Amino acid sequence: ILDDLKASFAKTGQAKFAGLKKADFSYLSKNGKCLTCAGQGKLKTSMDFMSDIWLTCDGCKGLRYSDSVLSIKLNGRSIGEVLQMTVTEAIAFFTDQPLLEKLKVLLQVGVGHLRLGQAGNTLSGGESQRLKLAKAMLEKRKRAILFLFDEPSTGLHNFDILKLIKVFQSLVDRGDTVLFIEHNRTFL
């Protein structure tokens, strides 16, 4: 999804006029990252006798990008603002069909609450499993896959469990095998 977002921003007239390319819409690139926080969005303050404190960067306001990249708008929003959107908000915001299809798969697997730019180390084990599932669902392939899950309903609301069951059924319907260990009776 991030590659699609970078490409969409790079295609805008503003980006072309500014000479920005797709690679510049990465907070890790030389032209893309905020120089104050080096693309972290936060600054670390070391405390002598206490734990370090992380404060939001004053330069980019936590958006991680340089001013030149943040000045480029797509439907009135910068890439930093778009990455703050949840999957559900992004579905309402975008009209690009390939991007919408990917976002809808994320919604199907029950991670509509995640932010597009959310760091992987902040995800729960179940959210990580569902992101991997979404990635596998989007891949083009020629043969069936065996999916193994360990307690896939952990931390899910009953409504989201029912959505996950539908996803599992769609995988089985297309010829894949789903094997899971689960103690939640909803899966029976």
mmCIF file of N, CA and C in Angstrom, residues 33-171:
data_model
loop_
_atom_site.group_PDB
_atom_site.id
_atom_site.type_symbol
_atom_site.label_atom_id
_atom_site.label_comp_id
_atom_site.label_asym_id
_atom_site.label_seq_id
_atom_site.Cartn_x
_atom_site.Cartn_y
_atom_site.Cartn_z
ATOM 1 N N LYS A 33 12.879 12.671 4.232
ATOM 2 C CA LYS A 33 12.821 12.684 5.697
ATOM 3 C C LYS A 33 12.984 14.080 6.281
ATOM 4 N N CYS A 34 12.343 14.267 7.409
ATOM 5 C CA CYS A 34 12.497 15.494 8.185
ATOM 6 C C CYS A 34 13.938 15.544 8.684
ATOM 7 N N LEU A 35 14.583 16.656 8.485
ATOM 8 C CA LEU A 35 15.989 16.777 8.883
ATOM 9 C C LEU A 35 16.149 16.907 10.398
ATOM 10 N N THR A 36 15.122 17.403 11.067
ATOM 11 C CA THR A 36 15.209 17.584 12.517
ATOM 12 C C THR A 36 15.233 16.244 13.246
ATOM 13 N N CYS A 37 14.345 15.333 12.842
ATOM 14 C CA CYS A 37 14.218 14.049 13.557
ATOM 15 C C CYS A 37 14.710 12.862 12.737
ATOM 16 N N ALA A 38 15.252 13.108 11.556
ATOM 17 C CA ALA A 38 15.738 12.061 10.645
ATOM 18 C C ALA A 38 14.648 11.057 10.274
ATOM 19 N N GLY A 39 13.412 11.547 10.153
ATOM 20 C CA GLY A 39 12.302 10.689 9.734
ATOM 21 C C GLY A 39 11.689 9.864 10.846
ATOM 22 N N GLN A 40 12.063 10.108 12.077
ATOM 23 C CA GLN A 40 11.510 9.349 13.212
ATOM 24 C C GLN A 40 10.150 9.894 13.669
ATOM 25 N N GLY A 41 9.920 11.189 13.485
ATOM 26 C CA GLY A 41 8.694 11.817 13.963
ATOM 27 C C GLY A 41 8.765 12.198 15.434
ATOM 28 N N LYS A 42 9.808 11.724 16.102
ATOM 29 C CA LYS A 42 9.993 11.993 17.527
ATOM 30 C C LYS A 42 11.469 12.245 17.805
ATOM 31 N N LEU A 43 11.709 12.965 18.883
ATOM 32 C CA LEU A 43 13.074 13.224 19.325
ATOM 33 C C LEU A 43 13.261 12.644 20.714
ATOM 34 N N LYS A 44 14.410 12.013 20.925
ATOM 35 C CA LYS A 44 14.693 11.395 22.218
ATOM 36 C C LYS A 44 15.430 12.382 23.110
ATOM 37 N N THR A 45 14.916 12.508 24.323
ATOM 38 C CA THR A 45 15.586 13.316 25.330
ATOM 39 C C THR A 45 16.083 12.366 26.403
ATOM 40 N N SER A 46 17.390 12.319 26.560
ATOM 41 C CA SER A 46 17.973 11.427 27.564
ATOM 42 C C SER A 46 17.872 12.074 28.938
ATOM 43 N N MET A 47 17.418 11.298 29.887
ATOM 44 C CA MET A 47 17.307 11.759 31.271
ATOM 45 C C MET A 47 18.370 11.009 32.079
ATOM 46 N N ASP A 48 19.059 11.716 32.942
ATOM 47 C CA ASP A 48 20.153 11.101 33.689
ATOM 48 C C ASP A 48 19.702 9.965 34.604
ATOM 49 N N PHE A 49 18.674 10.197 35.387
ATOM 50 C CA PHE A 49 18.289 9.211 36.387
ATOM 51 C C PHE A 49 16.912 8.602 36.124
ATOM 52 N N MET A 50 16.386 8.807 34.936
ATOM 53 C CA MET A 50 15.065 8.286 34.580
ATOM 54 C C MET A 50 15.126 7.703 33.169
ATOM 55 N N SER A 51 14.050 7.109 32.760
ATOM 56 C CA SER A 51 13.965 6.579 31.395
ATOM 57 C C SER A 51 13.980 7.727 30.395
ATOM 58 N N ASP A 52 14.458 7.439 29.191
ATOM 59 C CA ASP A 52 14.457 8.441 28.133
ATOM 60 C C ASP A 52 13.029 8.856 27.814
ATOM 61 N N ILE A 53 12.875 10.083 27.352
ATOM 62 C CA ILE A 53 11.559 10.611 26.972
ATOM 63 C C ILE A 53 11.572 10.868 25.472
ATOM 64 N N TRP A 54 10.518 10.461 24.794
ATOM 65 C CA TRP A 54 10.373 10.721 23.368
ATOM 66 C C TRP A 54 9.333 11.810 23.190
ATOM 67 N N LEU A 55 9.704 12.904 22.525
ATOM 68 C CA LEU A 55 8.815 14.034 22.285
ATOM 69 C C LEU A 55 8.553 14.174 20.794
ATOM 70 N N THR A 56 7.351 14.624 20.451
ATOM 71 C CA THR A 56 7.004 14.838 19.051
ATOM 72 C C THR A 56 7.924 15.903 18.450
ATOM 73 N N CYS A 57 8.407 15.637 17.266
ATOM 74 C CA CYS A 57 9.319 16.552 16.567
ATOM 75 C C CYS A 57 8.611 17.870 16.261
ATOM 76 N N ASP A 58 9.269 18.982 16.588
ATOM 77 C CA ASP A 58 8.708 20.299 16.288
ATOM 78 C C ASP A 58 8.794 20.618 14.798
ATOM 79 N N GLY A 59 9.765 20.048 14.116
ATOM 80 C CA GLY A 59 9.966 20.329 12.694
ATOM 81 C C GLY A 59 8.844 19.803 11.814
ATOM 82 N N CYS A 60 8.493 18.539 12.014
ATOM 83 C CA CYS A 60 7.480 17.905 11.149
ATOM 84 C C CYS A 60 6.161 17.640 11.875
ATOM 85 N N LYS A 61 6.105 17.974 13.141
ATOM 86 C CA LYS A 61 4.911 17.727 13.974
ATOM 87 C C LYS A 61 4.551 16.246 14.035
ATOM 88 N N GLY A 62 5.575 15.393 13.975
ATOM 89 C CA GLY A 62 5.372 13.957 14.082
ATOM 90 C C GLY A 62 5.035 13.259 12.776
ATOM 91 N N LEU A 63 5.014 13.993 11.673
ATOM 92 C CA LEU A 63 4.641 13.406 10.381
ATOM 93 C C LEU A 63 5.817 12.774 9.634
ATOM 94 N N ARG A 64 7.033 12.966 10.105
ATOM 95 C CA ARG A 64 8.246 12.294 9.644
ATOM 96 C C ARG A 64 8.849 12.802 8.338
ATOM 97 N N TYR A 65 8.163 13.663 7.619
ATOM 98 C CA TYR A 65 8.610 14.097 6.298
ATOM 99 C C TYR A 65 9.129 15.528 6.307
ATOM 100 N N SER A 66 9.924 15.856 5.280
ATOM 101 C CA SER A 66 10.444 17.218 5.102
ATOM 102 C C SER A 66 9.298 18.146 4.684
ATOM 103 N N ASP A 67 9.523 19.436 4.853
ATOM 104 C CA ASP A 67 8.501 20.419 4.477
ATOM 105 C C ASP A 67 8.174 20.348 2.992
ATOM 106 N N SER A 68 9.188 20.117 2.165
ATOM 107 C CA SER A 68 8.944 20.074 0.712
ATOM 108 C C SER A 68 8.027 18.907 0.339
ATOM 109 N N VAL A 69 8.178 17.769 0.997
ATOM 110 C CA VAL A 69 7.316 16.619 0.718
ATOM 111 C C VAL A 69 5.925 16.843 1.323
ATOM 112 N N LEU A 70 5.870 17.394 2.514
ATOM 113 C CA LEU A 70 4.572 17.643 3.159
ATOM 114 C C LEU A 70 3.761 18.724 2.439
ATOM 115 N N SER A 71 4.418 19.535 1.624
ATOM 116 C CA SER A 71 3.691 20.569 0.884
ATOM 117 C C SER A 71 2.904 19.985 -0.292
ATOM 118 N N ILE A 72 3.229 18.773 -0.706
ATOM 119 C CA ILE A 72 2.533 18.115 -1.814
ATOM 120 C C ILE A 72 1.243 17.501 -1.270
ATOM 121 N N LYS A 73 0.130 17.862 -1.899
ATOM 122 C CA LYS A 73 -1.182 17.411 -1.412
ATOM 123 C C LYS A 73 -1.872 16.531 -2.450
ATOM 124 N N LEU A 74 -2.552 15.524 -1.951
ATOM 125 C CA LEU A 74 -3.396 14.661 -2.760
ATOM 126 C C LEU A 74 -4.778 14.742 -2.138
ATOM 127 N N ASN A 75 -5.727 15.273 -2.861
ATOM 128 C CA ASN A 75 -7.073 15.501 -2.337
ATOM 129 C C ASN A 75 -7.033 16.305 -1.040
ATOM 130 N N GLY A 76 -6.099 17.275 -0.971
ATOM 131 C CA GLY A 76 -6.019 18.159 0.179
ATOM 132 C C GLY A 76 -5.233 17.639 1.363
ATOM 133 N N ARG A 77 -4.605 16.469 1.242
ATOM 134 C CA ARG A 77 -3.845 15.886 2.358
ATOM 135 C C ARG A 77 -2.434 15.539 1.926
ATOM 136 N N SER A 78 -1.489 15.736 2.846
ATOM 137 C CA SER A 78 -0.092 15.353 2.593
ATOM 138 C C SER A 78 0.074 13.866 2.866
ATOM 139 N N ILE A 79 1.199 13.306 2.438
ATOM 140 C CA ILE A 79 1.445 11.883 2.678
ATOM 141 C C ILE A 79 1.540 11.602 4.177
ATOM 142 N N GLY A 80 2.080 12.538 4.939
ATOM 143 C CA GLY A 80 2.139 12.368 6.390
ATOM 144 C C GLY A 80 0.755 12.284 7.005
ATOM 145 N N GLU A 81 -0.166 13.112 6.525
ATOM 146 C CA GLU A 81 -1.550 13.091 7.023
ATOM 147 C C GLU A 81 -2.264 11.813 6.595
ATOM 148 N N VAL A 82 -1.993 11.362 5.380
ATOM 149 C CA VAL A 82 -2.622 10.136 4.891
ATOM 150 C C VAL A 82 -2.159 8.939 5.720
ATOM 151 N N LEU A 83 -0.888 8.892 6.078
ATOM 152 C CA LEU A 83 -0.377 7.771 6.867
ATOM 153 C C LEU A 83 -0.921 7.768 8.298
ATOM 154 N N GLN A 84 -1.511 8.866 8.733
ATOM 155 C CA GLN A 84 -2.164 8.921 10.045
ATOM 156 C C GLN A 84 -3.596 8.376 9.991
ATOM 157 N N MET A 85 -4.130 8.181 8.780
ATOM 158 C CA MET A 85 -5.499 7.664 8.624
ATOM 159 C C MET A 85 -5.560 6.189 9.004
ATOM 160 N N THR A 86 -6.729 5.785 9.506
ATOM 161 C CA THR A 86 -6.969 4.359 9.689
ATOM 162 C C THR A 86 -7.327 3.765 8.337
ATOM 163 N N VAL A 87 -7.301 2.459 8.250
ATOM 164 C CA VAL A 87 -7.674 1.774 7.010
ATOM 165 C C VAL A 87 -9.101 2.167 6.624
ATOM 166 N N THR A 88 -9.991 2.210 7.593
ATOM 167 C CA THR A 88 -11.393 2.563 7.338
ATOM 168 C C THR A 88 -11.508 3.984 6.798
ATOM 169 N N GLU A 89 -10.776 4.929 7.381
ATOM 170 C CA GLU A 89 -10.795 6.313 6.899
ATOM 171 C C GLU A 89 -10.225 6.396 5.488
ATOM 172 N N ALA A 90 -9.183 5.628 5.204
ATOM 173 C CA ALA A 90 -8.550 5.646 3.888
ATOM 174 C C ALA A 90 -9.489 5.118 2.808
ATOM 175 N N ILE A 91 -10.309 4.137 3.155
ATOM 176 C CA ILE A 91 -11.270 3.605 2.182
ATOM 177 C C ILE A 91 -12.254 4.686 1.756
ATOM 178 N N ALA A 92 -12.675 5.522 2.697
ATOM 179 C CA ALA A 92 -13.592 6.619 2.374
ATOM 180 C C ALA A 92 -12.881 7.745 1.624
ATOM 181 N N PHE A 93 -11.577 7.864 1.789
ATOM 182 C CA PHE A 93 -10.805 8.967 1.214
ATOM 183 C C PHE A 93 -10.364 8.720 -0.226
ATOM 184 N N PHE A 94 -9.927 7.513 -0.539
ATOM 185 C CA PHE A 94 -9.328 7.227 -1.840
ATOM 186 C C PHE A 94 -10.351 6.757 -2.867
ATOM 187 N N THR A 95 -10.023 7.033 -4.141
ATOM 188 C CA THR A 95 -10.854 6.558 -5.249
ATOM 189 C C THR A 95 -10.067 5.632 -6.171
ATOM 190 N N ASP A 96 -8.747 5.555 -5.999
ATOM 191 C CA ASP A 96 -7.871 4.724 -6.825
ATOM 192 C C ASP A 96 -8.239 3.247 -6.628
ATOM 193 N N GLN A 97 -8.735 2.604 -7.661
ATOM 194 C CA GLN A 97 -9.281 1.250 -7.537
ATOM 195 C C GLN A 97 -8.288 0.198 -7.048
ATOM 196 N N PRO A 98 -7.072 0.102 -7.587
ATOM 197 C CA PRO A 98 -6.144 -0.914 -7.068
ATOM 198 C C PRO A 98 -5.829 -0.709 -5.582
ATOM 199 N N LEU A 99 -5.679 0.534 -5.176
ATOM 200 C CA LEU A 99 -5.414 0.836 -3.769
ATOM 201 C C LEU A 99 -6.621 0.486 -2.907
ATOM 202 N N LEU A 100 -7.812 0.803 -3.380
ATOM 203 C CA LEU A 100 -9.035 0.482 -2.629
ATOM 204 C C LEU A 100 -9.204 -1.018 -2.423
ATOM 205 N N GLU A 101 -8.855 -1.804 -3.431
ATOM 206 C CA GLU A 101 -8.956 -3.259 -3.304
ATOM 207 C C GLU A 101 -8.063 -3.773 -2.178
ATOM 208 N N LYS A 102 -6.854 -3.246 -2.095
ATOM 209 C CA LYS A 102 -5.939 -3.657 -1.033
ATOM 210 C C LYS A 102 -6.453 -3.230 0.336
ATOM 211 N N LEU A 103 -6.969 -2.018 0.409
ATOM 212 C CA LEU A 103 -7.505 -1.525 1.679
ATOM 213 C C LEU A 103 -8.718 -2.343 2.125
ATOM 214 N N LYS A 104 -9.546 -2.742 1.183
ATOM 215 C CA LYS A 104 -10.732 -3.534 1.525
ATOM 216 C C LYS A 104 -10.364 -4.917 2.046
ATOM 217 N N VAL A 105 -9.272 -5.485 1.552
ATOM 218 C CA VAL A 105 -8.800 -6.769 2.077
ATOM 219 C C VAL A 105 -8.380 -6.597 3.537
ATOM 220 N N LEU A 106 -7.709 -5.487 3.850
ATOM 221 C CA LEU A 106 -7.337 -5.217 5.248
ATOM 222 C C LEU A 106 -8.580 -5.094 6.130
ATOM 223 N N LEU A 107 -9.605 -4.459 5.597
ATOM 224 C CA LEU A 107 -10.859 -4.339 6.347
ATOM 225 C C LEU A 107 -11.499 -5.708 6.539
ATOM 226 N N GLN A 108 -11.449 -6.551 5.514
ATOM 227 C CA GLN A 108 -12.016 -7.899 5.600
ATOM 228 C C GLN A 108 -11.378 -8.727 6.704
ATOM 229 N N VAL A 109 -10.068 -8.594 6.864
ATOM 230 C CA VAL A 109 -9.384 -9.411 7.864
ATOM 231 C C VAL A 109 -9.457 -8.800 9.263
ATOM 232 N N GLY A 110 -10.150 -7.668 9.390
ATOM 233 C CA GLY A 110 -10.406 -7.110 10.710
ATOM 234 C C GLY A 110 -9.357 -6.170 11.256
ATOM 235 N N VAL A 111 -8.618 -5.495 10.379
ATOM 236 C CA VAL A 111 -7.643 -4.522 10.867
ATOM 237 C C VAL A 111 -7.960 -3.117 10.349
ATOM 238 N N GLY A 112 -9.225 -2.809 10.219
ATOM 239 C CA GLY A 112 -9.651 -1.491 9.762
ATOM 240 C C GLY A 112 -9.283 -0.379 10.724
ATOM 241 N N HIS A 113 -8.978 -0.727 11.950
ATOM 242 C CA HIS A 113 -8.608 0.267 12.965
ATOM 243 C C HIS A 113 -7.148 0.677 12.910
ATOM 244 N N LEU A 114 -6.311 -0.068 12.202
ATOM 245 C CA LEU A 114 -4.887 0.248 12.135
ATOM 246 C C LEU A 114 -4.646 1.488 11.283
ATOM 247 N N ARG A 115 -3.623 2.252 11.642
ATOM 248 C CA ARG A 115 -3.221 3.417 10.854
ATOM 249 C C ARG A 115 -2.308 2.946 9.718
ATOM 250 N N LEU A 116 -2.401 3.602 8.585
ATOM 251 C CA LEU A 116 -1.614 3.185 7.424
ATOM 252 C C LEU A 116 -0.117 3.242 7.696
ATOM 253 N N GLY A 117 0.320 4.197 8.495
ATOM 254 C CA GLY A 117 1.742 4.325 8.777
ATOM 255 C C GLY A 117 2.152 3.759 10.116
ATOM 256 N N GLN A 118 1.316 2.911 10.697
ATOM 257 C CA GLN A 118 1.603 2.369 12.023
ATOM 258 C C GLN A 118 2.825 1.452 11.981
ATOM 259 N N ALA A 119 3.693 1.627 12.961
ATOM 260 C CA ALA A 119 4.914 0.823 13.022
ATOM 261 C C ALA A 119 4.586 -0.630 13.336
ATOM 262 N N GLY A 120 5.309 -1.533 12.712
ATOM 263 C CA GLY A 120 5.084 -2.963 12.909
ATOM 264 C C GLY A 120 5.315 -3.425 14.333
ATOM 265 N N ASN A 121 6.213 -2.754 15.055
ATOM 266 C CA ASN A 121 6.491 -3.178 16.425
ATOM 267 C C ASN A 121 5.419 -2.762 17.420
ATOM 268 N N THR A 122 4.390 -2.065 16.955
ATOM 269 C CA THR A 122 3.275 -1.698 17.831
ATOM 270 C C THR A 122 2.070 -2.611 17.656
ATOM 271 N N LEU A 123 2.186 -3.587 16.760
ATOM 272 C CA LEU A 123 1.059 -4.472 16.466
ATOM 273 C C LEU A 123 1.024 -5.640 17.440
ATOM 274 N N SER A 124 -0.185 -6.099 17.729
ATOM 275 C CA SER A 124 -0.325 -7.311 18.534
ATOM 276 C C SER A 124 -0.003 -8.518 17.652
ATOM 277 N N GLY A 125 0.139 -9.683 18.266
ATOM 278 C CA GLY A 125 0.406 -10.897 17.503
ATOM 279 C C GLY A 125 -0.719 -11.213 16.530
ATOM 280 N N GLY A 126 -1.949 -11.016 16.967
ATOM 281 C CA GLY A 126 -3.108 -11.278 16.103
ATOM 282 C C GLY A 126 -3.169 -10.320 14.925
ATOM 283 N N GLU A 127 -2.857 -9.033 15.182
ATOM 284 C CA GLU A 127 -2.851 -8.062 14.088
ATOM 285 C C GLU A 127 -1.767 -8.410 13.070
ATOM 286 N N SER A 128 -0.618 -8.827 13.551
ATOM 287 C CA SER A 128 0.465 -9.233 12.643
ATOM 288 C C SER A 128 0.047 -10.423 11.794
ATOM 289 N N GLN A 129 -0.615 -11.414 12.423
ATOM 290 C CA GLN A 129 -1.091 -12.584 11.674
ATOM 291 C C GLN A 129 -2.076 -12.155 10.592
ATOM 292 N N ARG A 130 -2.981 -11.245 10.927
ATOM 293 C CA ARG A 130 -4.003 -10.830 9.953
ATOM 294 C C ARG A 130 -3.398 -9.997 8.831
ATOM 295 N N LEU A 131 -2.345 -9.237 9.113
ATOM 296 C CA LEU A 131 -1.665 -8.511 8.038
ATOM 297 C C LEU A 131 -0.970 -9.478 7.083
ATOM 298 N N LYS A 132 -0.360 -10.509 7.631
ATOM 299 C CA LYS A 132 0.270 -11.531 6.790
ATOM 300 C C LYS A 132 -0.786 -12.256 5.959
ATOM 301 N N LEU A 133 -1.938 -12.500 6.565
ATOM 302 C CA LEU A 133 -3.043 -13.130 5.839
ATOM 303 C C LEU A 133 -3.497 -12.231 4.686
ATOM 304 N N ALA A 134 -3.651 -10.936 4.947
ATOM 305 C CA ALA A 134 -4.066 -9.998 3.896
ATOM 306 C C ALA A 134 -3.055 -9.975 2.758
ATOM 307 N N LYS A 135 -1.774 -9.987 3.105
ATOM 308 C CA LYS A 135 -0.727 -9.994 2.078
ATOM 309 C C LYS A 135 -0.835 -11.253 1.221
ATOM 310 N N ALA A 136 -1.053 -12.396 1.857
ATOM 311 C CA ALA A 136 -1.189 -13.651 1.115
ATOM 312 C C ALA A 136 -2.429 -13.639 0.222
ATOM 313 N N MET A 137 -3.497 -13.006 0.695
ATOM 314 C CA MET A 137 -4.722 -12.932 -0.103
ATOM 315 C C MET A 137 -4.539 -12.068 -1.341
ATOM 316 N N LEU A 138 -3.652 -11.092 -1.273
ATOM 317 C CA LEU A 138 -3.431 -10.180 -2.397
ATOM 318 C C LEU A 138 -2.427 -10.709 -3.415
ATOM 319 N N GLU A 139 -1.636 -11.706 -3.026
ATOM 320 C CA GLU A 139 -0.616 -12.242 -3.923
ATOM 321 C C GLU A 139 -1.248 -13.038 -5.062
ATOM 322 N N LYS A 140 -0.664 -12.865 -6.230
ATOM 323 C CA LYS A 140 -1.073 -13.672 -7.385
ATOM 324 C C LYS A 140 -0.312 -14.986 -7.292
ATOM 325 N N ARG A 141 -1.027 -16.102 -7.380
ATOM 326 C CA ARG A 141 -0.351 -17.392 -7.261
ATOM 327 C C ARG A 141 -1.047 -18.437 -8.116
ATOM 328 N N LYS A 142 -0.352 -19.547 -8.322
ATOM 329 C CA LYS A 142 -0.866 -20.578 -9.218
ATOM 330 C C LYS A 142 -1.291 -21.841 -8.488
ATOM 331 N N ARG A 143 -0.952 -21.972 -7.207
ATOM 332 C CA ARG A 143 -1.323 -23.197 -6.492
ATOM 333 C C ARG A 143 -1.867 -22.862 -5.106
ATOM 334 N N ALA A 144 -2.466 -23.840 -4.509
ATOM 335 C CA ALA A 144 -3.093 -23.666 -3.202
ATOM 336 C C ALA A 144 -2.040 -23.491 -2.106
ATOM 337 N N ILE A 145 -2.467 -22.862 -1.024
ATOM 338 C CA ILE A 145 -1.586 -22.593 0.116
ATOM 339 C C ILE A 145 -2.195 -23.212 1.365
ATOM 340 N N LEU A 146 -1.327 -23.650 2.262
ATOM 341 C CA LEU A 146 -1.730 -24.115 3.575
ATOM 342 C C LEU A 146 -1.501 -22.969 4.555
ATOM 343 N N PHE A 147 -2.570 -22.513 5.211
ATOM 344 C CA PHE A 147 -2.485 -21.446 6.210
ATOM 345 C C PHE A 147 -2.562 -22.072 7.596
ATOM 346 N N LEU A 148 -1.621 -21.729 8.467
ATOM 347 C CA LEU A 148 -1.599 -22.210 9.847
ATOM 348 C C LEU A 148 -1.754 -21.023 10.782
ATOM 349 N N PHE A 149 -2.710 -21.120 11.722
ATOM 350 C CA PHE A 149 -2.963 -20.029 12.664
ATOM 351 C C PHE A 149 -2.991 -20.565 14.081
ATOM 352 N N ASP A 150 -2.439 -19.778 14.982
ATOM 353 C CA ASP A 150 -2.448 -20.091 16.405
ATOM 354 C C ASP A 150 -3.317 -19.049 17.103
ATOM 355 N N GLU A 151 -4.484 -19.461 17.569
ATOM 356 C CA GLU A 151 -5.425 -18.589 18.279
ATOM 357 C C GLU A 151 -5.692 -17.293 17.499
ATOM 358 N N PRO A 152 -6.226 -17.386 16.273
ATOM 359 C CA PRO A 152 -6.423 -16.176 15.465
ATOM 360 C C PRO A 152 -7.461 -15.203 16.025
ATOM 361 N N SER A 153 -8.296 -15.644 16.956
ATOM 362 C CA SER A 153 -9.323 -14.746 17.477
ATOM 363 C C SER A 153 -8.870 -13.946 18.690
ATOM 364 N N THR A 154 -7.641 -14.148 19.135
ATOM 365 C CA THR A 154 -7.153 -13.457 20.328
ATOM 366 C C THR A 154 -7.280 -11.948 20.171
ATOM 367 N N GLY A 155 -7.951 -11.321 21.112
ATOM 368 C CA GLY A 155 -8.116 -9.874 21.124
ATOM 369 C C GLY A 155 -9.188 -9.341 20.196
ATOM 370 N N LEU A 156 -9.905 -10.223 19.519
ATOM 371 C CA LEU A 156 -10.921 -9.770 18.576
ATOM 372 C C LEU A 156 -12.300 -9.709 19.227
ATOM 373 N N HIS A 157 -13.065 -8.729 18.810
ATOM 374 C CA HIS A 157 -14.471 -8.625 19.182
ATOM 375 C C HIS A 157 -15.228 -9.707 18.400
ATOM 376 N N ASN A 158 -16.361 -10.153 18.923
ATOM 377 C CA ASN A 158 -17.136 -11.202 18.238
ATOM 378 C C ASN A 158 -17.484 -10.822 16.802
ATOM 379 N N PHE A 159 -17.766 -9.551 16.565
ATOM 380 C CA PHE A 159 -18.075 -9.088 15.219
ATOM 381 C C PHE A 159 -16.884 -9.332 14.287
ATOM 382 N N ASP A 160 -15.677 -9.034 14.768
ATOM 383 C CA ASP A 160 -14.473 -9.250 13.963
ATOM 384 C C ASP A 160 -14.165 -10.730 13.777
ATOM 385 N N ILE A 161 -14.519 -11.548 14.760
ATOM 386 C CA ILE A 161 -14.328 -12.996 14.631
ATOM 387 C C ILE A 161 -15.196 -13.528 13.496
ATOM 388 N N LEU A 162 -16.426 -13.041 13.409
ATOM 389 C CA LEU A 162 -17.315 -13.471 12.322
ATOM 390 C C LEU A 162 -16.750 -13.056 10.960
ATOM 391 N N LYS A 163 -16.141 -11.871 10.878
ATOM 392 C CA LYS A 163 -15.504 -11.435 9.638
ATOM 393 C C LYS A 163 -14.338 -12.360 9.282
ATOM 394 N N LEU A 164 -13.563 -12.729 10.292
ATOM 395 C CA LEU A 164 -12.410 -13.601 10.060
ATOM 396 C C LEU A 164 -12.854 -14.983 9.585
ATOM 397 N N ILE A 165 -13.945 -15.477 10.130
ATOM 398 C CA ILE A 165 -14.486 -16.767 9.685
ATOM 399 C C ILE A 165 -14.866 -16.695 8.205
ATOM 400 N N LYS A 166 -15.451 -15.577 7.772
ATOM 401 C CA LYS A 166 -15.792 -15.398 6.353
ATOM 402 C C LYS A 166 -14.537 -15.410 5.484
ATOM 403 N N VAL A 167 -13.473 -14.776 5.971
ATOM 404 C CA VAL A 167 -12.208 -14.763 5.228
ATOM 405 C C VAL A 167 -11.661 -16.178 5.105
ATOM 406 N N PHE A 168 -11.672 -16.916 6.222
ATOM 407 C CA PHE A 168 -11.200 -18.300 6.186
ATOM 408 C C PHE A 168 -12.020 -19.114 5.190
ATOM 409 N N GLN A 169 -13.333 -18.924 5.185
ATOM 410 C CA GLN A 169 -14.192 -19.664 4.257
ATOM 411 C C GLN A 169 -13.869 -19.294 2.812
ATOM 412 N N SER A 170 -13.580 -18.013 2.554
ATOM 413 C CA SER A 170 -13.241 -17.605 1.185
ATOM 414 C C SER A 170 -11.929 -18.250 0.735
ATOM 415 N N LEU A 171 -10.989 -18.424 1.669
ATOM 416 C CA LEU A 171 -9.733 -19.103 1.337
ATOM 417 C C LEU A 171 -9.986 -20.570 0.985
#
